[in-house]
Coordinates of C-alpha atoms (C1' of nucleotides) in Angstrom, one line a residue:
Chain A
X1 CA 90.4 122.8 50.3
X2 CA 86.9 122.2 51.1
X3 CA 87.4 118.9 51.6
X4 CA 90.5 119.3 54.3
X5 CA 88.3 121.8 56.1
X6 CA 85.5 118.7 55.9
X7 CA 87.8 116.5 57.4
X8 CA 88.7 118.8 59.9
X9 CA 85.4 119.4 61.3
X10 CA 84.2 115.5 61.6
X11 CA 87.8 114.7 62.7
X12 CA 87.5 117.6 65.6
X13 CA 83.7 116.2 65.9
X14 CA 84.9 112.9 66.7
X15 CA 87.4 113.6 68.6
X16 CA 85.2 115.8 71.0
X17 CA 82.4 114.6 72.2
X18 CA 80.1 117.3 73.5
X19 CA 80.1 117.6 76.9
X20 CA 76.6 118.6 77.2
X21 CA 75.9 114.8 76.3
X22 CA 78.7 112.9 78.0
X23 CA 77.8 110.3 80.2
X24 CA 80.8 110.8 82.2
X25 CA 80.0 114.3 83.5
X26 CA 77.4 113.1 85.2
X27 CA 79.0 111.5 88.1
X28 CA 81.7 114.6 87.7
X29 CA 82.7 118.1 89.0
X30 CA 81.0 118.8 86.1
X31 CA 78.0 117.8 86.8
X32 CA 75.9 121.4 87.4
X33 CA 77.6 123.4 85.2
X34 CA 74.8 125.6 82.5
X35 CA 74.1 125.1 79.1
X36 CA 76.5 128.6 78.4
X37 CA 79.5 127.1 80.4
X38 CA 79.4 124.2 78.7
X39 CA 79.2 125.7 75.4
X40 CA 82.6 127.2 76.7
X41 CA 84.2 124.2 77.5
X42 CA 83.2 122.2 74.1
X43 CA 84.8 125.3 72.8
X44 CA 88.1 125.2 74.5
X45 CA 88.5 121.6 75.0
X46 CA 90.4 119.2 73.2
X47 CA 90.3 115.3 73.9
X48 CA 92.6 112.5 73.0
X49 CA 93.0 108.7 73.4
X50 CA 95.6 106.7 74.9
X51 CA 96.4 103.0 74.7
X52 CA 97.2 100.6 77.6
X53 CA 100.3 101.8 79.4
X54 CA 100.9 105.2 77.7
X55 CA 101.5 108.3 79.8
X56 CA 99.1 111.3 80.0
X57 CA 101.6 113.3 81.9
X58 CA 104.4 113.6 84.0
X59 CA 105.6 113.7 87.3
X60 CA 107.9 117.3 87.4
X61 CA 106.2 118.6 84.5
X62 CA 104.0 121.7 84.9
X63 CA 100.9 121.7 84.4
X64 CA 98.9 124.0 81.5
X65 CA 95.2 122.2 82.1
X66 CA 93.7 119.4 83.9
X67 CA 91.9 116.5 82.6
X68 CA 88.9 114.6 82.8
X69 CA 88.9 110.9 81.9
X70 CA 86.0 109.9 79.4
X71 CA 86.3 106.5 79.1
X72 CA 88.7 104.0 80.7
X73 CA 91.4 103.4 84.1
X74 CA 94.6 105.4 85.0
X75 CA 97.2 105.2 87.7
X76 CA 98.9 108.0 89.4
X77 CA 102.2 107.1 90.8
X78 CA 104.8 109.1 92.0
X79 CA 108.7 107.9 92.2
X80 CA 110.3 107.5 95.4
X81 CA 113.9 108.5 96.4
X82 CA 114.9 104.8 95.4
X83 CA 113.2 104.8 92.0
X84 CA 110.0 102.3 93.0
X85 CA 106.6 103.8 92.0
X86 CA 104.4 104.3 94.5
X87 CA 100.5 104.4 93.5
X88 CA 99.2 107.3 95.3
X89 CA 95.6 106.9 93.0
X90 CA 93.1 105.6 90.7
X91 CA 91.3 107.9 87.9
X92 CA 88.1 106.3 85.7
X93 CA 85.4 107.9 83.8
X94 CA 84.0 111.2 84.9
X95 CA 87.2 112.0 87.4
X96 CA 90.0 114.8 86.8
X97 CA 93.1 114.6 86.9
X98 CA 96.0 117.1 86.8
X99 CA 93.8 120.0 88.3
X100 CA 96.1 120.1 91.9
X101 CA 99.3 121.2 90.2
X102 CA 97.3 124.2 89.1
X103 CA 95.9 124.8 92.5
X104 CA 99.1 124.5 94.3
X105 CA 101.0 125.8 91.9
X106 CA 103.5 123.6 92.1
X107 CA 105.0 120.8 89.6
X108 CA 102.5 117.8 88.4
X109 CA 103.1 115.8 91.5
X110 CA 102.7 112.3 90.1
X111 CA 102.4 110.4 86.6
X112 CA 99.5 109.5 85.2
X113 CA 99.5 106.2 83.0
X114 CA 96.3 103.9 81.3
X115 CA 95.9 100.6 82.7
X116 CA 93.6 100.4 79.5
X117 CA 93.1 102.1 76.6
X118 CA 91.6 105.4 77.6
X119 CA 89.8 108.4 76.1
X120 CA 90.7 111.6 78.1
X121 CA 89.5 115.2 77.5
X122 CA 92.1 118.4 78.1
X123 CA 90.8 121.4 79.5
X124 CA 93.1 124.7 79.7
X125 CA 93.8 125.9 83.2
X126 CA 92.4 129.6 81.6
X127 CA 88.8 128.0 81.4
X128 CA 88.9 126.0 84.7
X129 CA 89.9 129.0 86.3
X130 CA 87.6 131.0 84.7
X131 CA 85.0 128.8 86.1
X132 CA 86.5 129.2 89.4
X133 CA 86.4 132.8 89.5
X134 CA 82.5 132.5 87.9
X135 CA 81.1 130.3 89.9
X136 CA 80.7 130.2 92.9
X137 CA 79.0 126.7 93.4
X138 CA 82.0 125.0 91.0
X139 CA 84.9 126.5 93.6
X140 CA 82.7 124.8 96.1
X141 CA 82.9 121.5 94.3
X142 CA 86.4 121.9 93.8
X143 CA 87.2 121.9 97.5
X144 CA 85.3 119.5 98.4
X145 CA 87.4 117.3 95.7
X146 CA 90.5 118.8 97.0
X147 CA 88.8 118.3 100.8
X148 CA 88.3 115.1 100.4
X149 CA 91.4 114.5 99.1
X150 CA 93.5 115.4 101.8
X151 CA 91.2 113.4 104.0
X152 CA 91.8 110.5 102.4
X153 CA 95.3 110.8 102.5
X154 CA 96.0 111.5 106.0
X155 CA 94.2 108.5 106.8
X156 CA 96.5 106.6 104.1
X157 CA 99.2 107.9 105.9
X158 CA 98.4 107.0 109.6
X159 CA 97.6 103.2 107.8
X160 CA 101.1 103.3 106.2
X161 CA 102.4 104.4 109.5
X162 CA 100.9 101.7 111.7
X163 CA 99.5 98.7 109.6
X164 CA 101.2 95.7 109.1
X165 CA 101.4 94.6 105.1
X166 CA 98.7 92.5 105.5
X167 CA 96.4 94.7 106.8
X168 CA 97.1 97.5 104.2
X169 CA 97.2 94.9 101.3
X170 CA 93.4 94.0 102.6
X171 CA 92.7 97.3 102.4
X172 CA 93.8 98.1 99.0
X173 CA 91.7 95.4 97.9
X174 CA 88.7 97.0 99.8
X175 CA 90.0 100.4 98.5
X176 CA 90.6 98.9 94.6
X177 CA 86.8 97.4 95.0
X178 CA 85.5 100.6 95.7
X179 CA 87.1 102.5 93.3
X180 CA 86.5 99.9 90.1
X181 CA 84.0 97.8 91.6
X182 CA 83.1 93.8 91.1
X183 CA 82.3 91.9 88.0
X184 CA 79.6 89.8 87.0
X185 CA 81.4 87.0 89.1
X186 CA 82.4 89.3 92.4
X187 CA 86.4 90.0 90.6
X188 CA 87.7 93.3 91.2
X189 CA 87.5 94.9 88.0
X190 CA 90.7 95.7 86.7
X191 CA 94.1 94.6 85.6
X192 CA 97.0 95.1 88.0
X193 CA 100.4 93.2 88.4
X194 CA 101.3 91.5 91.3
X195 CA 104.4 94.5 91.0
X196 CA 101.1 97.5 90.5
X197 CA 99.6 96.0 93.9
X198 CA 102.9 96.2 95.8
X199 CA 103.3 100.1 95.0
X200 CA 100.0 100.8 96.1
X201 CA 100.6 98.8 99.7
X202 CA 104.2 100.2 99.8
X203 CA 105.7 96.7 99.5
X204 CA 107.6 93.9 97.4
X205 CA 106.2 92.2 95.0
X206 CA 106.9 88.8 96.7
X207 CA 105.5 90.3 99.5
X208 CA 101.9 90.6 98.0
X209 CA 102.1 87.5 96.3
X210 CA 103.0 85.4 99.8
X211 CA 99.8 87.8 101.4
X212 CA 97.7 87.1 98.9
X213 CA 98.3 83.2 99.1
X214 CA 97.6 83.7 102.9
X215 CA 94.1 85.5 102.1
X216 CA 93.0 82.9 99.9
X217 CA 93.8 80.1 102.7
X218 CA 91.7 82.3 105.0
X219 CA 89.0 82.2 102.4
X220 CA 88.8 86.1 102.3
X221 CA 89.6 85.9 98.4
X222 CA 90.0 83.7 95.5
X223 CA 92.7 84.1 93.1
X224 CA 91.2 83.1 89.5
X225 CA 94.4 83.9 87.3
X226 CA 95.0 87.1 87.7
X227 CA 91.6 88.3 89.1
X228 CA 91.0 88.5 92.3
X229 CA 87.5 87.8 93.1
X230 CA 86.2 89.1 96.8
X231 CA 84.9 86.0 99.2
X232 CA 84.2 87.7 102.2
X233 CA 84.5 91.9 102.2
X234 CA 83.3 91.9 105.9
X235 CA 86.1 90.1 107.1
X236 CA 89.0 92.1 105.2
X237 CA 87.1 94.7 106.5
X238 CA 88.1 93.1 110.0
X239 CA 91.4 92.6 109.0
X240 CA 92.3 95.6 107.7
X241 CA 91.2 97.5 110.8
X242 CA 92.0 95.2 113.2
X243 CA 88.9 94.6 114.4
X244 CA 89.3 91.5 116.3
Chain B
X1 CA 73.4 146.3 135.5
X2 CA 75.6 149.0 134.1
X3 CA 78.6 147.3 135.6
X4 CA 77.4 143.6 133.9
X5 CA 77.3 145.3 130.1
X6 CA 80.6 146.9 130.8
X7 CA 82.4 143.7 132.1
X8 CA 81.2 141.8 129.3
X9 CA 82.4 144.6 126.9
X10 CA 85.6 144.4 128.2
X11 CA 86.0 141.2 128.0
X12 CA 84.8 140.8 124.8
X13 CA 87.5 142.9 124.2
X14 CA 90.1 141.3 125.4
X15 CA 89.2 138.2 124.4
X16 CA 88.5 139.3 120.6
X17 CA 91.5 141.4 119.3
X18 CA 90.7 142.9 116.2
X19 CA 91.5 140.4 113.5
X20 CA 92.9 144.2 111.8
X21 CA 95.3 144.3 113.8
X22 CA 96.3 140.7 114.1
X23 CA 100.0 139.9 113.2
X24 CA 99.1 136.3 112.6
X25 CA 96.5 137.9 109.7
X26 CA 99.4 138.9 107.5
X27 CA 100.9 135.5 107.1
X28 CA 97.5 133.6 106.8
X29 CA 94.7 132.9 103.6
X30 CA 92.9 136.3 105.6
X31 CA 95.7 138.9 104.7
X32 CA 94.2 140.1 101.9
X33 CA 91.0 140.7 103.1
X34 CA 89.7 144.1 102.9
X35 CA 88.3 146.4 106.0
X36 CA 84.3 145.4 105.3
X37 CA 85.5 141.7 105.7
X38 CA 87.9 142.6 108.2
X39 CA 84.5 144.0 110.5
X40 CA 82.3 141.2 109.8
X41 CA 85.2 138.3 111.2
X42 CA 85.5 140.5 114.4
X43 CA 82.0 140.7 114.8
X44 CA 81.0 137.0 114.3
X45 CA 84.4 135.1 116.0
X46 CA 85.3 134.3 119.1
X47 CA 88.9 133.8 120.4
X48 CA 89.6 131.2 123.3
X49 CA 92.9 130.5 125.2
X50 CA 93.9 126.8 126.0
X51 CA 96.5 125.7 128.2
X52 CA 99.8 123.4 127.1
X53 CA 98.4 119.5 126.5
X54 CA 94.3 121.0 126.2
X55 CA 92.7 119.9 123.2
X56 CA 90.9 122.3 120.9
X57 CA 88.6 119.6 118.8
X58 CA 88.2 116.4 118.9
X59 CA 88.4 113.6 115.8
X60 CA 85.3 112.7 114.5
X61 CA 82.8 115.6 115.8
X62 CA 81.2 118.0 113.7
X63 CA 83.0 121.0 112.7
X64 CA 80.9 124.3 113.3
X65 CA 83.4 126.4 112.2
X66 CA 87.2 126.8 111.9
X67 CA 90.2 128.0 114.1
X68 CA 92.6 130.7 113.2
X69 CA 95.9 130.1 115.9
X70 CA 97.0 133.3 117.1
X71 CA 99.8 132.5 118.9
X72 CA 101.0 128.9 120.1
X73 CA 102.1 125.7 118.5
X74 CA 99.4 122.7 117.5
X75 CA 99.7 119.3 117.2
X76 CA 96.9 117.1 114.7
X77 CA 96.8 114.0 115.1
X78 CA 94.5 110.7 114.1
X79 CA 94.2 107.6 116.0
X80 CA 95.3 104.6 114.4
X81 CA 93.3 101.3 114.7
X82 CA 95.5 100.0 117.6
X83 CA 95.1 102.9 119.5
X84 CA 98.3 104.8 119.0
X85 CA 98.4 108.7 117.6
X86 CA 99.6 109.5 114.5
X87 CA 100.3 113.2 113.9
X88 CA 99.9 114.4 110.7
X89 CA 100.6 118.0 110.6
X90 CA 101.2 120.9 112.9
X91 CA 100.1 124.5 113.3
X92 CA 101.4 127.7 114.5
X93 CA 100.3 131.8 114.2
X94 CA 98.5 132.7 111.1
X95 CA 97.7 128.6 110.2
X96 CA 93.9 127.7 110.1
X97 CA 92.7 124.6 111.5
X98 CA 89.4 122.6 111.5
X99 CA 88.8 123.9 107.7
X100 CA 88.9 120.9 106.5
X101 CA 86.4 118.7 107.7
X102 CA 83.9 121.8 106.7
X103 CA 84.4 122.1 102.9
X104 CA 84.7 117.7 103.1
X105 CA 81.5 117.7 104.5
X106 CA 82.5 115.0 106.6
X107 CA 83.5 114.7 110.8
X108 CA 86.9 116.1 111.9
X109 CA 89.3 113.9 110.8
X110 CA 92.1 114.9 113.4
X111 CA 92.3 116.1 117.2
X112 CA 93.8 119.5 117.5
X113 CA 96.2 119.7 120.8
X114 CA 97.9 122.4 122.4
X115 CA 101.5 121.7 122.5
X116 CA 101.8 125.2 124.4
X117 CA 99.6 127.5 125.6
X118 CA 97.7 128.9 123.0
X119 CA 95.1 131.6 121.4
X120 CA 92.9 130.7 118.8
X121 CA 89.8 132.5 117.0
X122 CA 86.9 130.6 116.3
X123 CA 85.2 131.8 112.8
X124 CA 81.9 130.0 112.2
X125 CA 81.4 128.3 109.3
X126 CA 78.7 130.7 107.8
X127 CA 81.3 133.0 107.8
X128 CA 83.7 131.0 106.1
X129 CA 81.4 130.1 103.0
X130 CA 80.3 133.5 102.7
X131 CA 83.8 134.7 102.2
X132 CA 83.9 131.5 99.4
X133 CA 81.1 132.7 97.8
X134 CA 81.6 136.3 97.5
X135 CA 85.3 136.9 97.3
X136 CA 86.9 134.3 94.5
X137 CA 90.9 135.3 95.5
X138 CA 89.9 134.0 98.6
X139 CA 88.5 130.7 97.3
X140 CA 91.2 131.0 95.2
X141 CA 93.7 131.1 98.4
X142 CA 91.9 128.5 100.1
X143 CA 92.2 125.8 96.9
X144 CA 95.7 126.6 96.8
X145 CA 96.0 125.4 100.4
X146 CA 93.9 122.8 100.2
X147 CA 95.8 121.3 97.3
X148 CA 99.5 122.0 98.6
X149 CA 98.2 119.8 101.6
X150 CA 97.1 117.1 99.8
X151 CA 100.2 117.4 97.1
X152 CA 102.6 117.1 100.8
X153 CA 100.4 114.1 102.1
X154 CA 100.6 112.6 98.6
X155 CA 104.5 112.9 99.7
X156 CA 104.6 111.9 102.5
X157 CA 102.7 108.5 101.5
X158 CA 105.4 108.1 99.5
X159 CA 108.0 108.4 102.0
X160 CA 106.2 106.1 104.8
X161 CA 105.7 103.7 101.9
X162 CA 109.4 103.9 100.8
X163 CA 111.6 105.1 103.2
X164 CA 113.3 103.8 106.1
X165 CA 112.8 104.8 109.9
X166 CA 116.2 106.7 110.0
X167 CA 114.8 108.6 106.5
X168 CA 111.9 109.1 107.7
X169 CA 113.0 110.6 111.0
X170 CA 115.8 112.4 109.3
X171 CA 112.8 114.1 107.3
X172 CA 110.5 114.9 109.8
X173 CA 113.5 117.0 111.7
X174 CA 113.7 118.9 109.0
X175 CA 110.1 119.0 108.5
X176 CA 109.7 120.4 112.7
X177 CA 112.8 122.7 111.5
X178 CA 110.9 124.1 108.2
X179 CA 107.5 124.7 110.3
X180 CA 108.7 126.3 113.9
X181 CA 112.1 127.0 113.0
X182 CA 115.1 127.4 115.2
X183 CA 116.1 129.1 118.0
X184 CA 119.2 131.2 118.5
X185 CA 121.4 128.0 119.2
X186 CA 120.1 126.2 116.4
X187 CA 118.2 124.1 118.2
X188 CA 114.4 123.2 117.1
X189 CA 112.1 125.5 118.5
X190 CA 109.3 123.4 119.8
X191 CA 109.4 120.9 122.6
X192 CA 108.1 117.5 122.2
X193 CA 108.4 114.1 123.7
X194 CA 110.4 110.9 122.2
X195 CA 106.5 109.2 122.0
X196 CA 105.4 112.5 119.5
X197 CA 108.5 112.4 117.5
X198 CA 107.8 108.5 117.1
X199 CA 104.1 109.3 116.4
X200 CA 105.1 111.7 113.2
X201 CA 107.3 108.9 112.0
X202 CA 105.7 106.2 112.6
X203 CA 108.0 104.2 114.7
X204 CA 108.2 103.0 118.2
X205 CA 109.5 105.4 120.9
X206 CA 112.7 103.2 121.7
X207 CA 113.5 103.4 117.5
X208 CA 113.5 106.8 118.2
X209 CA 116.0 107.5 121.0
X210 CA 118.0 105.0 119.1
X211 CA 118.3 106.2 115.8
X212 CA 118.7 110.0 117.4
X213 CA 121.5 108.5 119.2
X214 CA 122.8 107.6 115.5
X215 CA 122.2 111.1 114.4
X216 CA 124.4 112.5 117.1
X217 CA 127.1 109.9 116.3
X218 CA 127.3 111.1 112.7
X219 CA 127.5 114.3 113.6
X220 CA 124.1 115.7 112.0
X221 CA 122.5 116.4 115.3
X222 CA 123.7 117.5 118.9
X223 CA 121.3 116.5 122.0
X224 CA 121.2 119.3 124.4
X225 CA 118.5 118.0 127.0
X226 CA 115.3 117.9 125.2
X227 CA 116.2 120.2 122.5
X228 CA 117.8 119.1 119.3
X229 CA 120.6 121.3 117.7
X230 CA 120.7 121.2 114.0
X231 CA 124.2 120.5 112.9
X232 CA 124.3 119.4 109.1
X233 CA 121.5 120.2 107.4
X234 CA 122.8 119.6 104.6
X235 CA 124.0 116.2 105.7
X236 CA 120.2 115.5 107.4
X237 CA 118.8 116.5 103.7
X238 CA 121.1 114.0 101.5
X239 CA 120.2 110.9 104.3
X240 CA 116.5 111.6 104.2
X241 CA 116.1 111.9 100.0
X242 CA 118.5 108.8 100.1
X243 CA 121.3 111.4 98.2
X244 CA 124.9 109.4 98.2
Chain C
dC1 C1' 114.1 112.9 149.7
dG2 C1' 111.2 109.9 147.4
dC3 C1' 107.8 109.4 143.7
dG4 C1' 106.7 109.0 138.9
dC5 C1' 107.1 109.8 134.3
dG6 C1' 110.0 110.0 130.4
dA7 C1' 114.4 108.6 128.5
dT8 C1' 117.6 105.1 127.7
dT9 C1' 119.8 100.7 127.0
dG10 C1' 119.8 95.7 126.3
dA11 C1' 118.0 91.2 124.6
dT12 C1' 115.0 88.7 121.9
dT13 C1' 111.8 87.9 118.3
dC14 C1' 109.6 88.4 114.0
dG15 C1' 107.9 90.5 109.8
dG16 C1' 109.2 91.4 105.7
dC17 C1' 113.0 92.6 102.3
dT18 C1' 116.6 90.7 99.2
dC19 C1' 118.6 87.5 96.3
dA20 C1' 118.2 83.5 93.6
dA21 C1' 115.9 79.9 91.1
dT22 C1' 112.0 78.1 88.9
dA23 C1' 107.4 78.0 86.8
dA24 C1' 103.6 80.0 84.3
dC25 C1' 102.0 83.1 81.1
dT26 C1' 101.8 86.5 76.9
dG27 C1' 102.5 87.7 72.7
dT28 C1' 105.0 86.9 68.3
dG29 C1' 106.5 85.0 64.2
dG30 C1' 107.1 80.9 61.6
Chain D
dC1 C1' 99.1 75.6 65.8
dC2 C1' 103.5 75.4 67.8
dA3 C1' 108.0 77.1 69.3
dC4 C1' 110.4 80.8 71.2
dA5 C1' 111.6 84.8 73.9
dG6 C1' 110.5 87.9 77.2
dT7 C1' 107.9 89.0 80.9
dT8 C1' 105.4 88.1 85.1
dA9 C1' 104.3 85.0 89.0
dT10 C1' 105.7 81.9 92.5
dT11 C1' 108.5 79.6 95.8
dG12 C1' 112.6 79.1 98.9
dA13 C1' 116.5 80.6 102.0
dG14 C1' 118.8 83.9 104.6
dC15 C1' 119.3 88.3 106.7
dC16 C1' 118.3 92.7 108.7
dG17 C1' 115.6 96.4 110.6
dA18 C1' 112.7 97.4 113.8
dA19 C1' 109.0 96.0 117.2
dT20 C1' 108.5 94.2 121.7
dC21 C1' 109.5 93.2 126.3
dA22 C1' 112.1 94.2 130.3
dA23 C1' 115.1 96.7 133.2
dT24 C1' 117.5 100.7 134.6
dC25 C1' 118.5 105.5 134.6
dG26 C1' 117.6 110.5 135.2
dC27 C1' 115.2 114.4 135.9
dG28 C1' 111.5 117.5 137.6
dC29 C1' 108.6 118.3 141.3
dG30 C1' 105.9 118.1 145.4

DNA sequence: CGCGCGATTGATTCGGCTCAATAACTGTGG
DNA sequence: CCACAGTTATTGAGCCGAATCAATCGCGCG
């Protein structure tokens, strides 16, 4: 018996990492929170790991916490009327995830999946609330998430609207860079298929193939196997906003 | 002297109904505000009238505070890179504008037009974050908006991604119908051009007229002038989610 | 009544989607 | 380490939707 609750305790050790030391909440919503709040959350938490291409959660599904990613890279894509995924966003260490179904109360509006093997931490909509009510300075932070958000995405939408493939391909690249940055040898860095880059532009995979052939003859990338390594950021800068 | 203090009071007045007795109030994130909140908006806004085709804020400036329409109908819209307007949402009595780029901490990220004449209160931003900071069902209120906007645009990527023109018009009919509603003959009530129907979908104007045209023909639509009946919703519904 | 803008229609062009075939790559088991 | 199978990437040909350009029409208004 003693041995079972032994296990328990280092299992539940290992499987959540205090928060009070986690790298990740640094660059996170997280980031101000007291000694006593996150007491709470260590309490309330639970964190799990996922391998390369398994599903956090799903699109329809409602929601009964958010997450925060610890350690690794995940996709959120919705399905459109015709059944192709579109990528509406990126999550790596230190972001959440899952909080806006909450918000809105609505239905989890996309899927999240791992491009790699990930380490992601649940938090219970009763304690992210309860900070919200609390805390002034964390509903702040949360709207400027949620803010900046919709920002983004109305601009996503005029560029869907009004750019040609090429230009929003060039821009995913820009927007892929800043989101996972460059290697040691200037390659975006992370794994996506050819078919993962054409749901984020909104296109076919042959499409982004032909695109990224014509990029590579205008020396504004290099194509080393799969990676795509970034020659000249100023110009698909140009490109992608038409700046002549 | 006298006569001075007394114009002004009256026309503070007029030009500042009490936000108590605001029909627009009950409808918006302020109707659950209590009186001692109620007396501090009156005191510290402003309320200005603009004319059909006047423009409220400009993309890109500095927000000082946000809007609260009274009465009229409001067009946002961004400028894409080549120049052409991209609307990307609309607002009507009770709807709060200009919020946005506040809690983002960034510029405007839309121009705010009058696509009728218009009232609109102007509540400065220190208002706004006090009311975050002391009343958490208003934050509360003000998340949930913030994340059913970006859950919509998050949608509506999806759909300018996926969809095709006649979708994509097909939805943003019943998008116009869902936001001003319709008028006794079942026609859309809110009057705008071929160009700002082709700037929510993202098409050229001539696409437009065309594809309306192939509305009418399929008997979803009737043209009546400017306005546009509403004839099958149902049928308008199945052709935009691509339903066979 | 004529002016001017918005709406409409037609003709042409082109980007990009689809379908089909082939090549390269990944991981697996022998 | 190689052979195989299944996947992913690439290339080619053809077609279609929708953008563009150009011309005309229609309406509101001074």
């Amino acid at each position: 018996m003693i041995f079972v609750i032994l296990h328990l305790a280092m299992s539940e050790k290992l499987n959540n990492p205090s928060c009070a030391t986690c790298g990740a909440r640094q660059k996170s919503v997280f980031c101000s929170l007291n000694s006593d709040q996150l007491v709470q959350m260590d309490e309330h938490k639970g964190c799990d790991f996922y391998k390369k291409g398994e599903t956090i959660f799903k699109e329809g599904a409602i929601a009964r916490g958010l997450f925060c990613v610890n350690k690794g890279k995940i996709k959120l894509s919705r399905m459109g009327p015709s059944g192709k995924e579109q990528i509406v966003r990126f999550a790596k260490g230190g972001d959440i995830i899952g909080y806006n179904s909450m918000l809105s109360r609505r239905p989890l509006s996309a899927t999240a999946s791992c491009l790699e093997d990930s380490a992601v931490c649940f938090i219970p909509s009763q304690q992210f609330f309860a900070l919200i009510k609390k805390d002034p300075n964390f509903s702040l932070k949360i709207l400027e998430l949620t803010a900046k958000n919709w920002d983004d995405a109305s601009r996503l939408i005029t560029d869907m609207a009004q750019k040609t493939t090429k230009q929003r391909l060039a821009e995913m690249l820009l927007w892929l860079k800043e989101t996972f940055g460059l290697d040691e040898d200037n390659c975006i860095d992370v794994k996506l298929s050819r078919e993962e880059i054409a749901n984020m532009v909104g296109t076919a995979t042959e499409a982004v193939i032909r695109l990224l052939a014509d990029l590579k003859k205008e020396n504004l990338i290099a194509l080393e196997g799969k990676k795509i390594k970034m020659l000249d950021i100023h110009g698909l800068v140009m490109l992608a906003d038409l700046i002549d």
